[in-house]
Amino acid sequence: MRAITYSRYGGPEVLELTELPTPKVGPDSVLVRVRATSVNPVDWKVREGYLDGLMDAVFPVVPGWDVAGVVEQVGLDTPELSVGDEVLGYVRTDVVHGGTTAERVAAPVRTLARKPAGLSWEEAGALPLAGLTALQSLRRLDVGEGDVVLVHNAAGGVGGFAVQIARSLGARVIGTASPARHDYVRGLGGEPVSYGDGMVAAVRALVPGGVDVVLDLVGGGVARTTPDVGTADVRLGSIADGSVAEIGGTNFWVRPSSADLADLAAMVERGDVRVEIARTFPLEQAREAHELSASGHVQGKVVIRVS
């Protein structure tokens, strides 16, 4: 099968289009013929070795954890799925090796859910990691009806989903973003404010009593402004700043979950959440896809169409 691989850590230049054997299928896994995947910031961070202290890598590595595709083969004990089922998934395992930027991937059933019929392959391939990150973070922060939520980096891949999901849960959402992306945040249902020295005053002008929840998706110490923008019992979580525990916050790392994926897919089917695609690349242009994702100049998800 054709696959994108890298045999050492480095920049986009280490990515190569290669031929690999079809993956073996374990007893609780299925073989998925990949239609689309997407590039998330974690993909190029793993490729550059930033997570080497956290996760073992077995080279050559096939990058990517998002997948949308069709089940081609089932394992010995996979009653949840059958050959021909259309699925989407967040296929992260404990070792960085057999990812989703390939024509086929062996995926544990716990990482998959059925693809909504009305969702394109590109949209389905862009949804899992970023959508799950937003959904699980908001749930762990107990966001619900009447809450006011501040989302830092509301125009990013995870942020765009977080704004929409929080709104669907009945919350009011304030979102930090650059001025050029304010209309985008408004279109998602959020109220935009700009980054920088005036951010605290802008949030307080919108919510004089302070926000109930802060979700930090950008890092760089921005979570430290939480006491200035929040209520006395504000709930803080971050996917980008491990030091938030020092100020009473919680650090999140997204987990594969079939049940959460199914809930996310249902939100899309109801129209509560839409998937924004920035650009789609063919498999042969995976380097360009990684470069665009890493540039930071992306509104929506970067997708790789495999077949």
mmCIF file of C-alpha atoms in Angstrom:
data_model
loop_
_atom_site.group_PDB
_atom_site.id
_atom_site.type_symbol
_atom_site.label_atom_id
_atom_site.label_comp_id
_atom_site.label_asym_id
_atom_site.label_seq_id
_atom_site.Cartn_x
_atom_site.Cartn_y
_atom_site.Cartn_z
ATOM 1 C CA MET A 1 0.000 0.000 0.000
ATOM 2 C CA ARG A 2 1.045 3.624 -0.473
ATOM 3 C CA ALA A 3 1.861 5.486 2.708
ATOM 4 C CA ILE A 4 3.583 8.631 3.914
ATOM 5 C CA THR A 5 6.427 7.753 6.271
ATOM 6 C CA TYR A 6 9.406 9.247 8.042
ATOM 7 C CA SER A 7 12.441 7.371 9.338
ATOM 8 C CA ARG A 8 13.851 10.105 11.582
ATOM 9 C CA TYR A 9 12.607 13.182 13.354
ATOM 10 C CA GLY A 10 12.732 16.443 11.432
ATOM 11 C CA GLY A 11 10.884 18.978 9.319
ATOM 12 C CA PRO A 12 8.496 18.296 6.423
ATOM 13 C CA GLU A 13 11.439 17.198 4.282
ATOM 14 C CA VAL A 14 11.616 13.868 6.192
ATOM 15 C CA LEU A 15 8.183 12.856 4.849
ATOM 16 C CA GLU A 16 8.320 10.374 1.961
ATOM 17 C CA LEU A 17 5.752 8.572 -0.175
ATOM 18 C CA THR A 18 6.617 4.890 0.189
ATOM 19 C CA GLU A 19 5.222 1.379 -0.241
ATOM 20 C CA LEU A 20 4.452 -0.609 2.915
ATOM 21 C CA PRO A 21 2.861 -4.004 3.604
ATOM 22 C CA THR A 22 -0.825 -3.949 4.489
ATOM 23 C CA PRO A 23 -1.120 -3.793 8.307
ATOM 24 C CA LYS A 24 -2.018 -6.903 10.264
ATOM 25 C CA VAL A 25 -5.413 -6.846 11.962
ATOM 26 C CA GLY A 26 -5.567 -7.715 15.664
ATOM 27 C CA PRO A 27 -8.487 -9.474 17.354
ATOM 28 C CA ASP A 28 -10.138 -6.220 18.496
ATOM 29 C CA SER A 29 -9.255 -4.167 15.405
ATOM 30 C CA VAL A 30 -10.488 -3.672 11.853
ATOM 31 C CA LEU A 31 -8.681 -2.789 8.640
ATOM 32 C CA VAL A 32 -9.886 0.549 7.284
ATOM 33 C CA ARG A 33 -9.369 1.652 3.707
ATOM 34 C CA VAL A 34 -8.574 5.307 4.243
ATOM 35 C CA ARG A 35 -10.496 7.898 2.264
ATOM 36 C CA ALA A 36 -9.308 10.986 4.130
ATOM 37 C CA THR A 37 -7.212 12.090 7.068
ATOM 38 C CA SER A 38 -6.203 15.496 8.409
ATOM 39 C CA VAL A 39 -3.130 17.213 9.781
ATOM 40 C CA ASN A 40 -3.267 18.467 13.348
ATOM 41 C CA PRO A 41 -0.565 20.461 15.168
ATOM 42 C CA VAL A 42 0.291 17.386 17.220
ATOM 43 C CA ASP A 43 1.189 15.520 14.006
ATOM 44 C CA TRP A 44 4.040 17.826 13.069
ATOM 45 C CA LYS A 45 5.098 18.167 16.713
ATOM 46 C CA VAL A 46 5.432 14.383 16.938
ATOM 47 C CA ARG A 47 7.292 14.368 13.593
ATOM 48 C CA GLU A 48 9.791 16.920 14.894
ATOM 49 C CA GLY A 49 10.436 14.886 18.064
ATOM 50 C CA TYR A 50 8.774 17.163 20.603
ATOM 51 C CA LEU A 51 6.834 14.258 22.139
ATOM 52 C CA ASP A 52 9.745 11.795 22.203
ATOM 53 C CA GLY A 53 9.870 11.934 25.996
ATOM 54 C CA LEU A 54 6.196 11.021 26.178
ATOM 55 C CA MET A 55 5.631 8.401 23.468
ATOM 56 C CA ASP A 56 7.834 5.716 21.918
ATOM 57 C CA ALA A 57 8.286 5.946 18.147
ATOM 58 C CA VAL A 58 8.980 2.883 15.995
ATOM 59 C CA PHE A 59 10.467 3.944 12.664
ATOM 60 C CA PRO A 60 9.408 4.159 9.942
ATOM 61 C CA VAL A 61 6.468 6.134 11.297
ATOM 62 C CA VAL A 62 3.249 6.688 9.362
ATOM 63 C CA PRO A 63 1.941 10.023 10.718
ATOM 64 C CA GLY A 64 -1.645 10.939 11.466
ATOM 65 C CA TRP A 65 -4.362 9.919 13.933
ATOM 66 C CA ASP A 66 -7.530 11.116 12.159
ATOM 67 C CA VAL A 67 -9.262 8.775 9.740
ATOM 68 C CA ALA A 68 -12.382 8.441 7.638
ATOM 69 C CA GLY A 69 -12.823 5.343 5.528
ATOM 70 C CA VAL A 70 -14.441 1.979 4.870
ATOM 71 C CA VAL A 71 -13.976 -1.237 6.850
ATOM 72 C CA GLU A 72 -12.284 -3.840 4.603
ATOM 73 C CA GLN A 73 -11.522 -6.577 7.112
ATOM 74 C CA VAL A 74 -12.609 -7.320 10.679
ATOM 75 C CA GLY A 75 -10.715 -8.900 13.542
ATOM 76 C CA LEU A 76 -11.639 -12.057 15.450
ATOM 77 C CA ASP A 77 -13.809 -10.223 18.003
ATOM 78 C CA THR A 78 -15.251 -7.027 16.557
ATOM 79 C CA PRO A 79 -19.058 -7.356 16.725
ATOM 80 C CA GLU A 80 -19.449 -3.570 16.577
ATOM 81 C CA LEU A 81 -18.442 -3.325 12.914
ATOM 82 C CA SER A 82 -18.770 -5.215 9.632
ATOM 83 C CA VAL A 83 -17.025 -5.144 6.252
ATOM 84 C CA GLY A 84 -18.369 -2.210 4.239
ATOM 85 C CA ASP A 85 -19.178 0.017 7.204
ATOM 86 C CA GLU A 86 -18.203 3.666 6.773
ATOM 87 C CA VAL A 87 -16.342 4.915 9.829
ATOM 88 C CA LEU A 88 -14.410 7.820 11.258
ATOM 89 C CA GLY A 89 -11.933 7.676 14.087
ATOM 90 C CA TYR A 90 -9.168 9.029 16.268
ATOM 91 C CA VAL A 91 -6.680 6.172 15.852
ATOM 92 C CA ARG A 92 -4.096 6.917 18.510
ATOM 93 C CA THR A 93 -2.327 3.958 20.071
ATOM 94 C CA ASP A 94 0.395 3.805 22.725
ATOM 95 C CA VAL A 95 3.243 3.667 20.190
ATOM 96 C CA VAL A 96 3.821 6.125 17.327
ATOM 97 C CA HIS A 97 4.099 3.909 14.268
ATOM 98 C CA GLY A 98 1.141 2.880 12.087
ATOM 99 C CA GLY A 99 -0.759 6.114 11.496
ATOM 100 C CA THR A 100 -3.516 7.133 9.127
ATOM 101 C CA THR A 101 -1.688 8.920 6.290
ATOM 102 C CA ALA A 102 -1.785 5.729 4.263
ATOM 103 C CA GLU A 103 -4.126 3.747 2.065
ATOM 104 C CA ARG A 104 -4.993 1.409 4.942
ATOM 105 C CA VAL A 105 -4.769 1.470 8.724
ATOM 106 C CA ALA A 106 -5.447 -1.150 11.385
ATOM 107 C CA ALA A 107 -7.728 0.579 13.901
ATOM 108 C CA PRO A 108 -8.895 -0.715 17.301
ATOM 109 C CA VAL A 109 -12.679 -0.617 17.428
ATOM 110 C CA ARG A 110 -12.521 1.594 20.540
ATOM 111 C CA THR A 111 -11.121 4.371 18.322
ATOM 112 C CA LEU A 112 -13.922 4.322 15.729
ATOM 113 C CA ALA A 113 -17.552 5.327 15.219
ATOM 114 C CA ARG A 114 -19.893 5.181 12.247
ATOM 115 C CA LYS A 115 -19.630 8.057 9.788
ATOM 116 C CA PRO A 116 -22.793 10.141 9.361
ATOM 117 C CA ALA A 117 -24.165 9.592 5.860
ATOM 118 C CA GLY A 118 -24.420 13.319 5.183
ATOM 119 C CA LEU A 119 -20.786 14.031 6.020
ATOM 120 C CA SER A 120 -18.243 14.140 3.187
ATOM 121 C CA TRP A 121 -15.056 12.107 3.472
ATOM 122 C CA GLU A 122 -13.064 15.313 3.900
ATOM 123 C CA GLU A 123 -15.314 16.547 6.706
ATOM 124 C CA ALA A 124 -15.287 13.152 8.419
ATOM 125 C CA GLY A 125 -11.491 12.989 8.209
ATOM 126 C CA ALA A 126 -11.167 16.446 9.739
ATOM 127 C CA LEU A 127 -13.516 15.910 12.679
ATOM 128 C CA PRO A 128 -12.198 13.302 15.158
ATOM 129 C CA LEU A 129 -9.099 14.597 16.972
ATOM 130 C CA ALA A 130 -9.999 18.285 17.101
ATOM 131 C CA GLY A 131 -13.689 17.656 17.697
ATOM 132 C CA LEU A 132 -13.041 15.122 20.461
ATOM 133 C CA THR A 133 -10.531 17.441 22.120
ATOM 134 C CA ALA A 134 -13.141 20.194 22.282
ATOM 135 C CA LEU A 135 -15.974 17.918 23.396
ATOM 136 C CA GLN A 136 -14.032 16.092 26.106
ATOM 137 C CA SER A 137 -12.500 19.305 27.456
ATOM 138 C CA LEU A 138 -15.864 21.039 27.742
ATOM 139 C CA ARG A 139 -17.420 18.012 29.396
ATOM 140 C CA ARG A 140 -14.638 17.781 31.963
ATOM 141 C CA LEU A 141 -15.155 21.468 32.694
ATOM 142 C CA ASP A 142 -18.855 20.691 33.218
ATOM 143 C CA VAL A 143 -20.033 23.301 30.728
ATOM 144 C CA GLY A 144 -23.801 23.602 30.570
ATOM 145 C CA GLU A 145 -26.837 25.821 30.207
ATOM 146 C CA GLY A 146 -26.238 29.404 31.297
ATOM 147 C CA ASP A 147 -22.445 29.207 31.589
ATOM 148 C CA VAL A 148 -20.251 31.902 30.063
ATOM 149 C CA VAL A 149 -17.182 30.301 28.471
ATOM 150 C CA LEU A 150 -13.989 32.035 27.329
ATOM 151 C CA VAL A 151 -12.201 30.060 24.592
ATOM 152 C CA HIS A 152 -8.625 31.121 23.883
ATOM 153 C CA ASN A 153 -7.721 30.611 20.190
ATOM 154 C CA ALA A 154 -11.366 30.345 19.180
ATOM 155 C CA ALA A 155 -10.551 30.441 15.447
ATOM 156 C CA GLY A 156 -8.185 27.449 15.572
ATOM 157 C CA GLY A 157 -9.020 23.858 14.703
ATOM 158 C CA VAL A 158 -10.019 22.827 18.234
ATOM 159 C CA GLY A 159 -11.307 26.295 19.097
ATOM 160 C CA GLY A 160 -13.780 26.367 16.232
ATOM 161 C CA PHE A 161 -15.319 23.132 17.473
ATOM 162 C CA ALA A 162 -15.231 24.300 21.099
ATOM 163 C CA VAL A 163 -17.221 27.444 20.297
ATOM 164 C CA GLN A 164 -19.904 25.470 18.486
ATOM 165 C CA ILE A 165 -20.123 22.645 21.014
ATOM 166 C CA ALA A 166 -20.293 25.024 23.982
ATOM 167 C CA ARG A 167 -23.105 26.909 22.244
ATOM 168 C CA SER A 168 -24.956 23.633 21.651
ATOM 169 C CA LEU A 169 -24.658 22.913 25.394
ATOM 170 C CA GLY A 170 -26.432 26.176 26.160
ATOM 171 C CA ALA A 171 -23.427 28.333 26.994
ATOM 172 C CA ARG A 172 -22.565 31.859 25.929
ATOM 173 C CA VAL A 173 -19.101 31.908 24.329
ATOM 174 C CA ILE A 174 -16.450 34.627 24.233
ATOM 175 C CA GLY A 175 -13.527 33.783 21.944
ATOM 176 C CA THR A 176 -10.068 35.303 21.627
ATOM 177 C CA ALA A 177 -8.829 35.634 18.053
ATOM 178 C CA SER A 178 -6.884 37.995 15.816
ATOM 179 C CA PRO A 179 -9.005 40.849 14.403
ATOM 180 C CA ALA A 180 -8.901 39.290 10.920
ATOM 181 C CA ARG A 181 -10.733 36.253 12.295
ATOM 182 C CA HIS A 182 -13.420 37.995 14.320
ATOM 183 C CA ASP A 183 -16.081 37.481 11.653
ATOM 184 C CA TYR A 184 -15.212 33.794 11.552
ATOM 185 C CA VAL A 185 -15.725 33.484 15.326
ATOM 186 C CA ARG A 186 -19.044 35.347 15.044
ATOM 187 C CA GLY A 187 -20.126 32.924 12.334
ATOM 188 C CA LEU A 188 -19.502 30.043 14.739
ATOM 189 C CA GLY A 189 -21.713 31.659 17.361
ATOM 190 C CA GLY A 190 -19.038 33.287 19.522
ATOM 191 C CA GLU A 191 -18.358 36.854 20.590
ATOM 192 C CA PRO A 192 -14.791 37.735 19.552
ATOM 193 C CA VAL A 193 -12.198 39.719 21.470
ATOM 194 C CA SER A 194 -8.602 40.399 20.418
ATOM 195 C CA TYR A 195 -5.466 39.017 21.984
ATOM 196 C CA GLY A 196 -3.101 41.358 23.803
ATOM 197 C CA ASP A 197 -3.080 43.896 26.598
ATOM 198 C CA GLY A 198 -6.685 44.938 26.088
ATOM 199 C CA MET A 199 -8.104 41.418 26.251
ATOM 200 C CA VAL A 200 -8.980 41.452 29.956
ATOM 201 C CA ALA A 201 -10.798 44.779 29.684
ATOM 202 C CA ALA A 202 -12.653 43.609 26.573
ATOM 203 C CA VAL A 203 -13.867 40.446 28.304
ATOM 204 C CA ARG A 204 -14.907 42.382 31.410
ATOM 205 C CA ALA A 205 -16.820 44.835 29.231
ATOM 206 C CA LEU A 206 -18.817 41.949 27.772
ATOM 207 C CA VAL A 207 -19.181 40.036 31.044
ATOM 208 C CA PRO A 208 -18.770 42.423 34.024
ATOM 209 C CA GLY A 209 -19.256 39.615 36.530
ATOM 210 C CA GLY A 210 -16.611 37.411 34.938
ATOM 211 C CA VAL A 211 -16.757 34.208 32.917
ATOM 212 C CA ASP A 212 -17.559 30.826 34.463
ATOM 213 C CA VAL A 213 -15.163 28.733 32.376
ATOM 214 C CA VAL A 214 -11.849 29.358 30.610
ATOM 215 C CA LEU A 215 -10.578 26.890 28.005
ATOM 216 C CA ASP A 216 -6.965 27.589 26.985
ATOM 217 C CA LEU A 217 -6.083 26.245 23.547
ATOM 218 C CA VAL A 218 -3.081 28.470 22.851
ATOM 219 C CA GLY A 219 -0.642 28.257 25.785
ATOM 220 C CA GLY A 220 2.117 30.794 26.235
ATOM 221 C CA GLY A 221 0.888 31.837 29.670
ATOM 222 C CA VAL A 222 -2.468 33.153 28.481
ATOM 223 C CA ALA A 223 -4.228 31.040 31.129
ATOM 224 C CA ARG A 224 -2.613 33.211 33.797
ATOM 225 C CA THR A 225 -5.129 35.946 32.968
ATOM 226 C CA THR A 226 -7.944 33.689 34.232
ATOM 227 C CA PRO A 227 -8.233 35.313 37.694
ATOM 228 C CA ASP A 228 -8.695 38.692 35.960
ATOM 229 C CA VAL A 229 -11.505 37.545 33.654
ATOM 230 C CA GLY A 230 -13.234 34.872 35.715
ATOM 231 C CA THR A 231 -15.686 34.601 38.560
ATOM 232 C CA ALA A 232 -14.431 33.669 42.023
ATOM 233 C CA ASP A 233 -14.990 29.983 41.281
ATOM 234 C CA VAL A 234 -13.992 30.001 37.610
ATOM 235 C CA ARG A 235 -13.190 26.593 36.064
ATOM 236 C CA LEU A 236 -9.957 26.507 34.027
ATOM 237 C CA GLY A 237 -8.674 23.863 31.650
ATOM 238 C CA SER A 238 -5.865 23.789 29.087
ATOM 239 C CA ILE A 239 -4.575 21.517 26.343
ATOM 240 C CA ALA A 240 -1.519 23.720 25.794
ATOM 241 C CA ASP A 241 -0.119 24.671 29.213
ATOM 242 C CA GLY A 242 0.800 21.956 31.694
ATOM 243 C CA SER A 243 1.423 24.517 34.443
ATOM 244 C CA VAL A 244 -2.277 25.410 34.835
ATOM 245 C CA ALA A 245 -2.457 23.049 37.822
ATOM 246 C CA GLU A 246 -0.435 25.647 39.736
ATOM 247 C CA ILE A 247 -3.368 28.070 39.479
ATOM 248 C CA GLY A 248 -6.118 25.530 40.085
ATOM 249 C CA GLY A 249 -6.633 24.411 36.483
ATOM 250 C CA THR A 250 -6.692 21.028 34.759
ATOM 251 C CA ASN A 251 -4.559 19.861 31.849
ATOM 252 C CA PHE A 252 -6.340 17.791 29.183
ATOM 253 C CA TRP A 253 -5.175 15.188 26.666
ATOM 254 C CA VAL A 254 -7.765 13.806 24.259
ATOM 255 C CA ARG A 255 -8.602 10.093 24.490
ATOM 256 C CA PRO A 256 -9.995 7.749 21.833
ATOM 257 C CA SER A 257 -13.651 7.035 22.582
ATOM 258 C CA SER A 258 -16.246 5.432 20.334
ATOM 259 C CA ALA A 259 -19.070 6.804 22.491
ATOM 260 C CA ASP A 260 -17.773 10.375 22.396
ATOM 261 C CA LEU A 261 -17.180 10.110 18.640
ATOM 262 C CA ALA A 262 -20.767 8.958 18.171
ATOM 263 C CA ASP A 263 -22.006 11.934 20.219
ATOM 264 C CA LEU A 264 -19.871 14.269 18.136
ATOM 265 C CA ALA A 265 -21.166 12.782 14.905
ATOM 266 C CA ALA A 266 -24.730 13.237 16.148
ATOM 267 C CA MET A 267 -24.046 16.935 16.793
ATOM 268 C CA VAL A 268 -22.907 17.281 13.195
ATOM 269 C CA GLU A 269 -25.970 15.443 11.911
ATOM 270 C CA ARG A 270 -28.261 17.762 13.913
ATOM 271 C CA GLY A 271 -26.516 20.819 12.501
ATOM 272 C CA ASP A 272 -25.164 21.946 15.878
ATOM 273 C CA VAL A 273 -21.584 21.615 14.626
ATOM 274 C CA ARG A 274 -20.135 22.144 11.165
ATOM 275 C CA VAL A 275 -16.682 21.157 9.942
ATOM 276 C CA GLU A 276 -14.591 23.915 8.363
ATOM 277 C CA ILE A 277 -12.075 22.767 5.731
ATOM 278 C CA ALA A 278 -9.175 25.139 5.026
ATOM 279 C CA ARG A 279 -7.645 23.142 2.168
ATOM 280 C CA THR A 280 -7.460 19.595 0.832
ATOM 281 C CA PHE A 281 -4.266 17.974 -0.498
ATOM 282 C CA PRO A 282 -3.668 14.651 -2.277
ATOM 283 C CA LEU A 283 -1.554 12.046 -0.492
ATOM 284 C CA GLU A 284 1.440 12.934 -2.660
ATOM 285 C CA GLN A 285 1.440 16.471 -1.216
ATOM 286 C CA ALA A 286 1.603 15.521 2.465
ATOM 287 C CA ARG A 287 4.671 17.727 2.937
ATOM 288 C CA GLU A 288 2.746 20.780 1.766
ATOM 289 C CA ALA A 289 -0.140 19.846 4.059
ATOM 290 C CA HIS A 290 2.189 19.652 7.071
ATOM 291 C CA GLU A 291 3.808 22.967 6.130
ATOM 292 C CA LEU A 292 0.440 24.718 5.919
ATOM 293 C CA SER A 293 -0.720 23.290 9.256
ATOM 294 C CA ALA A 294 2.508 24.377 10.956
ATOM 295 C CA SER A 295 2.349 27.880 9.466
ATOM 296 C CA GLY A 296 -0.392 28.980 11.852
ATOM 297 C CA HIS A 297 -2.180 30.734 8.988
ATOM 298 C CA VAL A 298 -5.057 28.282 8.804
ATOM 299 C CA GLN A 299 -8.768 28.839 9.341
ATOM 300 C CA GLY A 300 -10.323 25.395 9.522
ATOM 301 C CA LYS A 301 -8.725 21.987 9.044
ATOM 302 C CA VAL A 302 -6.029 20.832 6.626
ATOM 303 C CA VAL A 303 -7.168 17.592 5.006
ATOM 304 C CA ILE A 304 -5.323 14.917 3.017
ATOM 305 C CA ARG A 305 -7.521 12.967 0.589
ATOM 306 C CA VAL A 306 -6.074 9.478 0.292
ATOM 307 C CA SER A 307 -8.473 7.667 -2.062
#
